[in-house]
Amino acid sequence: MFDLGDLGRLSARDMLKLTHVFVTHTHMDHFIGFDTLLRIMLGRDKDLYLFGPPGFLRQVEGKLSGYTWNMVSNYTNKFNIIANEVHHDTILTRRYACKDRFRPQEGPQSYPFDGTLLKESSFSVHGTLLDHHTECLGLSLTENFYINIKKNALDDMGLPVGPWLKKFKDAIYNNADPEEEITVVSEKHGRIIQEKRYPLMYLMKNIATISKGQKISYITDVRGSEENIKKIVSLVKDSDTLFIEATFLDKDREMAKRKYHLTAKQAGLIAKNAMAKHIELFHFSPRYRGRESELVQEAHNAFCGRQR
Ligand SMILES: [Zn+2]
Ligand SMILES: [Zn+2]
């Protein structure tokens, strides 16, 4: 997840799926959801990885030390927060275990940072530090490729859907030997009723289509300076979807400059220069309440080249 704003519209079920949260910066509107997430995850077996800009470890510690944890030693589950503070060329990592009342464990440990925040077999997340009068992370997620399962082919072959499909996908993402056998398990009421084995290559040919992955980028709370814009365009280049703030109208650009935010026109021009395929605008200033369509229109005009 990118940013921890008001999580009121997310279900507990969705929040519990989270493993990694990337926080652009800790202004309240981007970090106020921390407590909601923490509360949902207490009492679960879980490692939650958080990423944020310089100062982030101290701010996570500040949040955690704001509560009384005298009862957690009775918990039998293991819930850990692993916070990562991103600097220009290093990441500082520190662990906070619920059973230790979230006291900081030894460290922080330092790792080199070259722009990649997370690398999984199926996707990676990249980030860059931008200027918002404080440092703010620009973020981008790139899928390696996308595996689509052909439901009809499964039906034709009499194969069930189930957890084996995840193992099948992981084998592809991990470049497994094409001859490797995948076990297809059929279950009924939690009981295994049949197991069949197929070579990975055979299943890839028959039940999957593999297409180019998507690139999704997220830029908010940044000054429209030349340096920022250069860094953003390079990070979000060729995004399929670019989520970008459009806080002010261009006629109020002096205010945007003073408040370290983009105007809608700047957002549209960034998307155009980065050759994004689609833009999603957000973070509208409340001064335009009821007139949000003007911000959207201005950004789209710049994006589609009707303004320079
Ligand atoms: Zn904000
Ligand atoms: Zn901000």
mmCIF file with all atom_site columns, C-alpha atoms in Angstrom, residues 42 53 62 93 99 117 126 154-155 170 181 208 213 259 267:
data_model
loop_
_atom_site.group_PDB
_atom_site.id
_atom_site.type_symbol
_atom_site.label_atom_id
_atom_site.label_alt_id
_atom_site.label_comp_id
_atom_site.label_asym_id
_atom_site.label_entity_id
_atom_site.label_seq_id
_atom_site.pdbx_PDB_ins_code
_atom_site.Cartn_x
_atom_site.Cartn_y
_atom_site.Cartn_z
_atom_site.occupancy
_atom_site.B_iso_or_equiv
_atom_site.pdbx_formal_charge
_atom_site.auth_seq_id
_atom_site.auth_comp_id
_atom_site.auth_asym_id
_atom_site.auth_atom_id
_atom_site.pdbx_PDB_model_num
ATOM 1  C CA . LEU A 1 42  ? -2.370  -6.733  17.030  1.00 0.00 ? 42  LEU A CA 1
ATOM 2  C CA . PRO A 1 53  ? 11.562  9.144   4.450   1.00 0.00 ? 53  PRO A CA 1
ATOM 3  C CA . GLY A 1 62  ? 6.847   8.058   18.696  1.00 0.00 ? 62  GLY A CA 1
ATOM 4  C CA . THR A 1 93  ? 16.080  -0.801  9.247   1.00 0.00 ? 93  THR A CA 1
ATOM 5  C CA . LYS A 1 99  ? 5.857   -9.139  22.597  1.00 0.00 ? 99  LYS A CA 1
ATOM 6  C CA . LEU A 1 117 ? 12.821  -0.505  -2.129  1.00 0.00 ? 117 LEU A CA 1
ATOM 7  C CA . HIS A 1 126 ? 11.103  1.830   -6.616  1.00 0.00 ? 126 HIS A CA 1
ATOM 8  C CA . LEU A 1 154 ? -9.073  -25.380 -16.523 1.00 0.00 ? 154 LEU A CA 1
ATOM 9  C CA . ASP A 1 155 ? -12.686 -26.491 -16.956 1.00 0.00 ? 155 ASP A CA 1
ATOM 10 C CA . ASP A 1 170 ? 5.402   -18.753 -8.274  1.00 0.00 ? 170 ASP A CA 1
ATOM 11 C CA . GLU A 1 181 ? 6.201   -31.183 -11.991 1.00 0.00 ? 181 GLU A CA 1
ATOM 12 C CA . ALA A 1 208 ? -1.971  -19.599 -18.812 1.00 0.00 ? 208 ALA A CA 1
ATOM 13 C CA . GLY A 1 213 ? 3.115   -6.372  -16.417 1.00 0.00 ? 213 GLY A CA 1
ATOM 14 C CA . LYS A 1 259 ? 2.745   25.265  0.092   1.00 0.00 ? 259 LYS A CA 1
ATOM 15 C CA . ALA A 1 267 ? 0.572   17.207  -12.850 1.00 0.00 ? 267 ALA A CA 1
#
